[in-house]
XYZ file of C-alpha atoms in Angstrom:
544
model
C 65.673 94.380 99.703
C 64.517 94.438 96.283
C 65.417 98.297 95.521
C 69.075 97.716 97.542
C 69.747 94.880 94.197
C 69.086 97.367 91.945
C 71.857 99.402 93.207
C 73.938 96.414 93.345
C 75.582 97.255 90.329
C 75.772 101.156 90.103
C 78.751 102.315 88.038
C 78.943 105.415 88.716
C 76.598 107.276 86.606
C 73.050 109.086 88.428
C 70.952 111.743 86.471
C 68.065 113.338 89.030
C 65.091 114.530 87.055
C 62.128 115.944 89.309
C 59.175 117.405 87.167
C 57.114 119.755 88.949
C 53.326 120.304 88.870
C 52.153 123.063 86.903
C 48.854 123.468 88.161
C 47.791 122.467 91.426
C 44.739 119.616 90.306
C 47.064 117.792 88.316
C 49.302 115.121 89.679
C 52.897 115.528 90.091
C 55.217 113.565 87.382
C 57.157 110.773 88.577
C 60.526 111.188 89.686
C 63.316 109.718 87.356
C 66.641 108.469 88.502
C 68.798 106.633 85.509
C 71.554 104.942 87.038
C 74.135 103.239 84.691
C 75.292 99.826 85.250
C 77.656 97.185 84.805
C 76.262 95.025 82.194
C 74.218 92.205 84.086
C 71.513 89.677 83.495
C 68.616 91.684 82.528
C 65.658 90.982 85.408
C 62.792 92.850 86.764
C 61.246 93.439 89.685
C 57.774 94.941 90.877
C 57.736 96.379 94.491
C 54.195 97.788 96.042
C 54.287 98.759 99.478
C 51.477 100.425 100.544
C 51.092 103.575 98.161
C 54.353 104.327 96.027
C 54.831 101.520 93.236
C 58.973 100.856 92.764
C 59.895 98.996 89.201
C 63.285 97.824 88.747
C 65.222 96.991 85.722
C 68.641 95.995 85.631
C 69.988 95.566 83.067
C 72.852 97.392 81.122
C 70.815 100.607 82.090
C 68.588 100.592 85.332
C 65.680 102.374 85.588
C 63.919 103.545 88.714
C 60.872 104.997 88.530
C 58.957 106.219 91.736
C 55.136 106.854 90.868
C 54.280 110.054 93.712
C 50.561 110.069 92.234
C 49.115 108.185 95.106
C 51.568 110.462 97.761
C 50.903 113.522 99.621
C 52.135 116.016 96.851
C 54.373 117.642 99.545
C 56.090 114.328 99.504
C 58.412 114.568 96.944
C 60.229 111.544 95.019
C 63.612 112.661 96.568
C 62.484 112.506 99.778
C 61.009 109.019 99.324
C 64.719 107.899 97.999
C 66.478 109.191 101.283
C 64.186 106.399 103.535
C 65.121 104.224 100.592
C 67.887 101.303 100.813
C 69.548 103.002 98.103
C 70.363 105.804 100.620
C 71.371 103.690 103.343
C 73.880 102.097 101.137
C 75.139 105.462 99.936
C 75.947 106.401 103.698
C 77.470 103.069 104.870
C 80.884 104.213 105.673
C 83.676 103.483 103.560
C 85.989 100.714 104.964
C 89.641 100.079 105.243
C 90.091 96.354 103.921
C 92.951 94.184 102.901
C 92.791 91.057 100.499
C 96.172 89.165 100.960
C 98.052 86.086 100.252
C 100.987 85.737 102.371
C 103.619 83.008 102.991
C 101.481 82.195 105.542
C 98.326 80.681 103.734
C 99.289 80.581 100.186
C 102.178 78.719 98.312
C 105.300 80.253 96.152
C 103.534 79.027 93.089
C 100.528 81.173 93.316
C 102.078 84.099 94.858
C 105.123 84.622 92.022
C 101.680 84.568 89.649
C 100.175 87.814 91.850
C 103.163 89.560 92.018
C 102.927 93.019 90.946
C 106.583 94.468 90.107
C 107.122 98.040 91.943
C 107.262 99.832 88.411
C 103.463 98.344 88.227
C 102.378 99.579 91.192
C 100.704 102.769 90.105
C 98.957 101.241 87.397
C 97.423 98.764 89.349
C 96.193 101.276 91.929
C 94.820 103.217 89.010
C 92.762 100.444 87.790
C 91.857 99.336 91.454
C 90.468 102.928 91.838
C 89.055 102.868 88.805
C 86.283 99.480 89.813
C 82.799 100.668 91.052
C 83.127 100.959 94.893
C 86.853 101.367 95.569
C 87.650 104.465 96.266
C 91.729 104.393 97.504
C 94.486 101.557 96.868
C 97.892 100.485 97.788
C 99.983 97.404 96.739
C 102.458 95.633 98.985
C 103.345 92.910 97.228
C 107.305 91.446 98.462
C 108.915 87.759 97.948
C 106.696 87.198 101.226
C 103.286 88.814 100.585
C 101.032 90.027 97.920
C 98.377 92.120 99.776
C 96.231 94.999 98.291
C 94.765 97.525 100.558
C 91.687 99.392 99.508
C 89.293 101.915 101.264
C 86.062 100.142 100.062
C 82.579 101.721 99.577
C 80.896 98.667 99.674
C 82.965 96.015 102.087
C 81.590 92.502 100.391
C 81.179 94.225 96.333
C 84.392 95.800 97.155
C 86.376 92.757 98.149
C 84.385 91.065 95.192
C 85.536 93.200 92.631
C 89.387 93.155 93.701
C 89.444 89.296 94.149
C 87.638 89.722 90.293
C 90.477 91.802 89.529
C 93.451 89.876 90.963
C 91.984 86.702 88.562
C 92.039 88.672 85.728
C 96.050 89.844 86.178
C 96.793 86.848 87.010
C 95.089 84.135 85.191
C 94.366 82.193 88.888
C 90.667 81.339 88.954
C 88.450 83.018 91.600
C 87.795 80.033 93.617
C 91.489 79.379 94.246
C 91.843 82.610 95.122
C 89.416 82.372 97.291
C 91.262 79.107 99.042
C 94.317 80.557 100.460
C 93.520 84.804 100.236
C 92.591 86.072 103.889
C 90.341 89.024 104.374
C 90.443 91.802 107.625
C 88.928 95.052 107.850
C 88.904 98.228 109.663
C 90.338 97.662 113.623
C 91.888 94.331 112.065
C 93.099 95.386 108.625
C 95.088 98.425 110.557
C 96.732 95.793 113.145
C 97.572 94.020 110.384
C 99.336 96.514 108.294
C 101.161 97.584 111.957
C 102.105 93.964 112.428
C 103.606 93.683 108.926
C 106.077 97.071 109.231
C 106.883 95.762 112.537
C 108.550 92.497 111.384
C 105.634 90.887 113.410
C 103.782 89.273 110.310
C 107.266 87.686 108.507
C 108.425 84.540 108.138
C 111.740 86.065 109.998
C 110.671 87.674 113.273
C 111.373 91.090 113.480
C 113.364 91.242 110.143
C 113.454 94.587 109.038
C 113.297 94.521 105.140
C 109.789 95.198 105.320
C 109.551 98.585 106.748
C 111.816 99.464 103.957
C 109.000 98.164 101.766
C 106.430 99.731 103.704
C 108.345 102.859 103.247
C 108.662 102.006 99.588
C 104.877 101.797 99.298
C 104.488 105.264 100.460
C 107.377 106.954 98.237
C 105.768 105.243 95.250
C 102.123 106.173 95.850
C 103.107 109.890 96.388
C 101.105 111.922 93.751
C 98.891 108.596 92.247
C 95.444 109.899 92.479
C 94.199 106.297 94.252
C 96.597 106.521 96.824
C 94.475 108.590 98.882
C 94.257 110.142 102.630
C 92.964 106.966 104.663
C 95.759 104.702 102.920
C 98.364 107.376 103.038
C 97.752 107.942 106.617
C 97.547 104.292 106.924
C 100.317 103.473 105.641
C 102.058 106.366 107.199
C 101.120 105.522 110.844
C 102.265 101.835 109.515
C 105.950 103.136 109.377
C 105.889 104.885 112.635
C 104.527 102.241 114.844
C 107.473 100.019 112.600
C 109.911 102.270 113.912
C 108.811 102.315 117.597
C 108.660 98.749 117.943
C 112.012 98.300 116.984
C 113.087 101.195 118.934
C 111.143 100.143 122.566
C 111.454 96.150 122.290
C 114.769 95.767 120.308
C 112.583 93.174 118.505
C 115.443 92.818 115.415
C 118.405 91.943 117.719
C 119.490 88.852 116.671
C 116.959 88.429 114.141
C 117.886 87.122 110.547
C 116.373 88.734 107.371
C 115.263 86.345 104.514
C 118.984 86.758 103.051
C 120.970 85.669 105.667
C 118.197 83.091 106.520
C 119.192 81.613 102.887
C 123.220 82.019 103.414
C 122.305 80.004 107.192
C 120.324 77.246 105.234
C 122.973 76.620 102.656
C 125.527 76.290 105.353
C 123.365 73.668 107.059
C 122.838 71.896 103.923
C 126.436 71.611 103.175
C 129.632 69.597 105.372
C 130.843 71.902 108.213
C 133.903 70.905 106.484
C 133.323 73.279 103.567
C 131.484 76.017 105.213
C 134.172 78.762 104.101
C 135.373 76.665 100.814
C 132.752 76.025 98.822
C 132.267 77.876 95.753
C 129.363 80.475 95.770
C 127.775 82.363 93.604
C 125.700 85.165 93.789
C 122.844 85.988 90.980
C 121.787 89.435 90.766
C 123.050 93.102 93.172
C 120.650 94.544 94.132
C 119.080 94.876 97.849
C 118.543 91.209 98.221
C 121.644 89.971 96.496
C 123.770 92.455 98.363
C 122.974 90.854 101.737
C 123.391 88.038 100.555
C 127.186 88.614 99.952
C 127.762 90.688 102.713
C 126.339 87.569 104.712
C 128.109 85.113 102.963
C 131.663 87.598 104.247
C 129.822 87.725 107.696
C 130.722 83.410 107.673
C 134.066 83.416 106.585
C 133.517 83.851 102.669
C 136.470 85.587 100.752
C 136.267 84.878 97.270
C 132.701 84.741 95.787
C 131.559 85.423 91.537
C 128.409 88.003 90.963
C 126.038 88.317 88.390
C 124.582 90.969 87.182
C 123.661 93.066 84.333
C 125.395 95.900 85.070
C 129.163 96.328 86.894
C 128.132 99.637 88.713
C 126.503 98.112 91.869
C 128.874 95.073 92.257
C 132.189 97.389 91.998
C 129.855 99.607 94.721
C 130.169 96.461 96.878
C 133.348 95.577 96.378
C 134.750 99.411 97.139
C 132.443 98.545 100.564
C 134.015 95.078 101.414
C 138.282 95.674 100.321
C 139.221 92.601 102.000
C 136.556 89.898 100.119
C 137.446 89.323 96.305
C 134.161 89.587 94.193
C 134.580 88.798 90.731
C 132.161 90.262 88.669
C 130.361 88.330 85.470
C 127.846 89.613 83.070
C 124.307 87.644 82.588
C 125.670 86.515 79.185
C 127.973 84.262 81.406
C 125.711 83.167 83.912
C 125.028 79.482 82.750
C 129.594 79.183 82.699
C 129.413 81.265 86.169
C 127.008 78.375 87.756
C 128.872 75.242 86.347
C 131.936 76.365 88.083
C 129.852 77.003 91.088
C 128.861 74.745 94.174
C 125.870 77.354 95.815
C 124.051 79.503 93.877
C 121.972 82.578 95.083
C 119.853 83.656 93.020
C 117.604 87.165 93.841
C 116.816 89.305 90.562
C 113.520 90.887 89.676
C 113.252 88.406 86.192
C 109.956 87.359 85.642
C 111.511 84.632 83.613
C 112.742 81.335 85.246
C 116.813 82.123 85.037
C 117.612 78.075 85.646
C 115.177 75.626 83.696
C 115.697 71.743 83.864
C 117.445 71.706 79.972
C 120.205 74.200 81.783
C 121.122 72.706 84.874
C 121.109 69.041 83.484
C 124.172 70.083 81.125
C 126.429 71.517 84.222
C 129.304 69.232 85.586
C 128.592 67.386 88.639
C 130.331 69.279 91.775
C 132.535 67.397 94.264
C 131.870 64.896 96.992
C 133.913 67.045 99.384
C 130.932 69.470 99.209
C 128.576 66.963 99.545
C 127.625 66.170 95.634
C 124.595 68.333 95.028
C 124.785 72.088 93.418
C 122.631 73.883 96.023
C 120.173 76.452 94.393
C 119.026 78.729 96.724
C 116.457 80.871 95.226
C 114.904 84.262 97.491
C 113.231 85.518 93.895
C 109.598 86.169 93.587
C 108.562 85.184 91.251
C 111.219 82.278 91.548
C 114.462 82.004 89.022
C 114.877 78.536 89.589
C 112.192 75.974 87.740
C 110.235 74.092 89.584
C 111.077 71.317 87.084
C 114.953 71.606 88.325
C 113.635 70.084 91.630
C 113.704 66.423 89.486
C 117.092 66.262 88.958
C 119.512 64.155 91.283
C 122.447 66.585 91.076
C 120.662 69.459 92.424
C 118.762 70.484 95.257
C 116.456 73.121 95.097
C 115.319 75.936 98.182
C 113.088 78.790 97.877
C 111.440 81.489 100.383
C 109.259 79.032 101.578
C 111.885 76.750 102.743
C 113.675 78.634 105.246
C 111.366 77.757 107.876
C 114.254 75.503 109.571
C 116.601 78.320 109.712
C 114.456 80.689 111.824
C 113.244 78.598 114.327
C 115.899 79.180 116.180
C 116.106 81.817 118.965
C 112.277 82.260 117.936
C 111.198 81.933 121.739
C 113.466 84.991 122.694
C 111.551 87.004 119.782
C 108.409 85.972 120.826
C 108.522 87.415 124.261
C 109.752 90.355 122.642
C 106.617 90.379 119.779
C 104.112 89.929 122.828
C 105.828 93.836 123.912
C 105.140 94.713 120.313
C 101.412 94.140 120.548
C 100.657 96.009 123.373
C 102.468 99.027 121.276
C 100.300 98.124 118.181
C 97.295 97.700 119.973
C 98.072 101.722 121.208
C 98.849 102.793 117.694
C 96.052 101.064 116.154
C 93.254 102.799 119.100
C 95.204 106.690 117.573
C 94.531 105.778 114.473
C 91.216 104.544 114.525
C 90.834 107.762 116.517
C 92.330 109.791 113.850
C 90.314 108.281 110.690
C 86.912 108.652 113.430
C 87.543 112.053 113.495
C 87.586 112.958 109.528
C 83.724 112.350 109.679
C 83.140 115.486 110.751
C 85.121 116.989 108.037
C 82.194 116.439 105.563
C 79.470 118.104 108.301
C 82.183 121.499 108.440
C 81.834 122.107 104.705
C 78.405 121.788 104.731
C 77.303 123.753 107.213
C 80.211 126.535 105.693
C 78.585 126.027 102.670
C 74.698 125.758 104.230
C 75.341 129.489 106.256
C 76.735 130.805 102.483
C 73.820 130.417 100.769
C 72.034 132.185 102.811
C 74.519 134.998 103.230
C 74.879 135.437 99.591
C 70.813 135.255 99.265
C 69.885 137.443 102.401
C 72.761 139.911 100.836
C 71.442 140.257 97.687
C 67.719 141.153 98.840
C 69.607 144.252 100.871
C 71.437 145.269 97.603
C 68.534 145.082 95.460
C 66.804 147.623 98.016
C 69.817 149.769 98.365
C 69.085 150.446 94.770
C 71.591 150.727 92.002
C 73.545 153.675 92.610
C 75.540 152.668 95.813
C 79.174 152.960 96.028
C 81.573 150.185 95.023
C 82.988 151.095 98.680
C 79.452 150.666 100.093
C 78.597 146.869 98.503
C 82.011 145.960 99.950
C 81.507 146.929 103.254
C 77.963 145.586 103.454
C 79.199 142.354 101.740
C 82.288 142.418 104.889
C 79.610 142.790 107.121
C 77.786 139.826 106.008
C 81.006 137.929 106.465
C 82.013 139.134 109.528
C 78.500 138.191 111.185
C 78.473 134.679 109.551
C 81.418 133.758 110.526
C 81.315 134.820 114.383
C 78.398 132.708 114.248
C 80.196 129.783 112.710
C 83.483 129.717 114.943
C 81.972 128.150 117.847
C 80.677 125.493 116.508
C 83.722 125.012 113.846
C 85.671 124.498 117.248
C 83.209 121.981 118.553
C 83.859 120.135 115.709
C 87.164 120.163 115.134
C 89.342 117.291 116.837
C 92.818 115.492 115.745
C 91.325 112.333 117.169
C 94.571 112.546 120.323
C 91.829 112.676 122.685
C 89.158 110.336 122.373
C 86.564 112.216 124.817
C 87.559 115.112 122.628
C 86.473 112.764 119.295
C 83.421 111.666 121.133
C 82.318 115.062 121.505
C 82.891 115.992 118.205
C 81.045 113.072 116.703
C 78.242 113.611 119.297
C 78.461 117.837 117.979
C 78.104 116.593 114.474
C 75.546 114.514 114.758
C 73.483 117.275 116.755
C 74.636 120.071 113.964
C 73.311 117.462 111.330
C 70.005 117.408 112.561
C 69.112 120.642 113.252
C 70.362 122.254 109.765
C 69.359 118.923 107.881
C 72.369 118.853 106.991
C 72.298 114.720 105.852
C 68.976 114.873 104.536
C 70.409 116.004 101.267
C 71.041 113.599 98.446
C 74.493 115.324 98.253
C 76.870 112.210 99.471
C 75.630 110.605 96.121
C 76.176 112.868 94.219
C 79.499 113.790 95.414
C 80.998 110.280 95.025
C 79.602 109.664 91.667
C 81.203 112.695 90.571
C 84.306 112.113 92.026
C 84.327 108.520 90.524
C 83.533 110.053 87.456
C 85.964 112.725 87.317
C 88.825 110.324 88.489
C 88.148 107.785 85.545
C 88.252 110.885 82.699
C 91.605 111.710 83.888
């Protein structure tokens, strides 16, 4: 509809202006509403249907200007807005979607170029929150995945603006974004985000890295403005349903993470001969690179070189495993450390290829006992190994989205044990769904509180006015008490009706059913107050 493309581009910004009739011959003004836009081709539009004439102008600044001359003058300009498409967009309920690129459907390439570092996280939820119809935002973006979750006010200019977004970061055009992103929402994003904490959704079945991240997701979006109620409980529920997966399916017995899944592929790719000879090394401590050693011992490894920037966490290691000798080198050494080297892990956080073709060219060829190639085994997103190493004939180059072979085995035991898993999930996802159901009524309680009020405070002030002037202090408090007391006996029954923690879905249904009847008979959504409310919160959350 014509008047739902004006709206198409809101920003944020409305300014109601009603000018009443002074005298009762003369026609009522129009009604103004200025709604500020995102600059866009400037067009207009002419509407007639039957009386009321709508113009639209969009533009940097929209104008919509309803001409009441021809109406009933008891029909007034906001009343013709609620019936207008403007209103049913402002009450289409906000939805839970997730825009993703996993190892599933996009390649390393793109995804090391949409990674958003952990540090970055709140910024980027800031700025997700901060485009016109998102309203909350998480990032989960791992060597696997980069997926942003958003509670959307618009589903289709929502996941719009975010793909928009995700270009602009990342300097990957729209369209190819568009190629290999996937989109779910609501019932499907929540299964998804379930799936994922459960190990369900990673290239390792059942690994359980992830809920760590998951975890990490939440402990980083604690006290970020954007990370808001629907995504926290999301994300919350996410890490429960993680945890009783693995608890009632013992889904990560015998499953490999994406560590030992690289130490297993380097063994395969070297002689069985050499399995427990071969010189490794092991670039960069932290989560990743620790598993890597202590998989590496796991195998038969005893004598390994690790490099880091700092000693602290590799002498934290090697107080952990006594009986494996770790020799620790700084970064400064890392190009000596790798030509005395026949395997090479690498795992930091750089953002910077580590190995480039000019580096690994120079190193000495290793031995035919170990098969002739230096084996680069890179688990970094973005990678630390050069795509333009992969031309050399001394080297061999493996990255995330080569460990396929490795975890195809034992994958038919795991499977029986995911198909447990989804009955679970499907469970968790009908509570939750149950849970975010019963939050609409959460609006229709504070406005009914604040509908009774009004007229407490008004009906209260009539009796002091004829009380006259000269009552006690003692006496407005009781009467005021009074007033309270009486309103909110009234209230408590049907506070309780509405109430509901969503356990009980014939509890949620009549709840829902309860609001919708309280709704009605105080007119409760026939004001233009949902607008205005989530204007002003946008508002108020970008001037912070």
């Amino acid at each position: 509809m014509a008047v739902s493309s004006a709206f198409a581009g809101v920003k944020l910004e409305t300014l109601i202006r009603t000018r009443a009739s002074t005298a009762v011959s003369s026609p009522p003004a129009p009604a103004l509403i200025r709604v500020l836009c995102k600059p866009i081709q400037t067009r207009r539009t002419a509407i007639r249907r039957g009386g009321p004439t709508v113009r639209c102008e969009v533009g940097s600044d929209v104008l919509v200007q309803i001409n009441t001359a021809s109406s009933s003058p008891s029909l007034s300009a906001l009343e013709q807005l609620k019936t207008s498409a403007a209103d049913r967009y402002t009450k289409e309920r906000s939805s839970i979607v997730v825009i993703g690129l996993s190892i599933h459907t996009a390649p390393v390439e793109m995804r090391e170029k949409l990674a958003i570092p952990e540090a970055e996280w709140p910024r980027a939820i800031a700025e997700l929150c901060g485009l016109n119809h998102i309203e909350e935002a998480a990032v989960l973006s791992t060597c696997n995945r980069m997926e942003i979750y958003i509670v959307a006010l618009s589903q289709h200019r929502g996941v719009k603006e975010v793909t928009e977004w995700m270009s602009k970061t990342s300097g990957i055009p729209v369209s190819e974004i568009c190629q290999h992103r996937f989109l779910l929402y609501n019932k499907d994003a929540t299964q998804h985000i379930f799936e994922v904490s459960a190990g369900l959704d990673s290239l390792v079945l059942g690994e359980g890295q992830i809920l760590a991240q998951v975890k990490q997701v939440v402990k980083v979006g604690q006290g970020v403005a954007g990370f808001g109620r629907n995504i926290s409980g999301l994300f919350k529920h996410a890490i429960a349903v993680g945890k009783r997966v693995r608890t009632e399916t013992n889904i990560a017995a015998g499953a490999v993470s994406v560590s030992s899944a690289a130490v297993e592929l380097a063994l395969m790719k070297l002689p069985e001969s050499c399995n427990t000879t071969a010189r490794m090394l092991v670039i960069g401590a932290g989560k990743m690179g620790k598993l890597v050693i202590k998989h590496l011992v796991a195998k038969g490894c005893t004598k390994m070189v690790v490099v880091n920037r700092s000693e602290e966490r590799v002498a934290a290691i090697r107080e952990e495993l006594k009986d494996v000798e770790i020799i620790y080198k700084p970064l400064s050494e890392m190009l000596t450390c790798a030509a005395e080297a026949d395997v090479v892990f690498t795992s930091t956080a750089s953002e910077n290829p580590l190995f480039l073709k000019e580096h690994v060219i120079d190193l000495p060829p290793v031995g035919r006992e170990v098969g002739g190639l230096r084996l680069f085994i890179d688990i970094s997103v973005p990678r630390n190994v050069g795509s333009c190493v992969v031309d050399l004939e001394t080297a061999r180059v493996y990255n995330v989205d080569d460990l396929r072979e490795v975890v195809a085995a034992n994958k038919e035991d795991r499977l029986r044990k995911a198909m447990e898993a989804q009955s679970i999930i499907a469970e968790e996802s009908k509570q939750f769904e149950a849970w975010r159901d019963s939050l609409e009524t959460v609006p229709t309680i504070k406005k009914l509180r604040a509908y009774a009020e009004r007229i407490r405070v008004a009906e209260l002030e009539k009796c002091l006015s004829k009380m006259g002037d000269d009552i006690s202090k003692k006496t407005r408090r009781a009467v005021d008490d009074l007033s309270r007391g009486i309103v909110n006996k009234l209230l408590h029954g049907p506070m309780q009706h509405l109430r509901c923690d969503g356990s009980d879905t014939r509890t949620l249904s009549e709840a829902l059913e309860n609001m919708h009847a309280l709704n009605r008979m105080f007119s409760l959504e026939t004001e233009i107050s949902m607008l205005e409310q989530k204007i002003r919160a946008k508002l108020e959350q970008n001037q912070k």
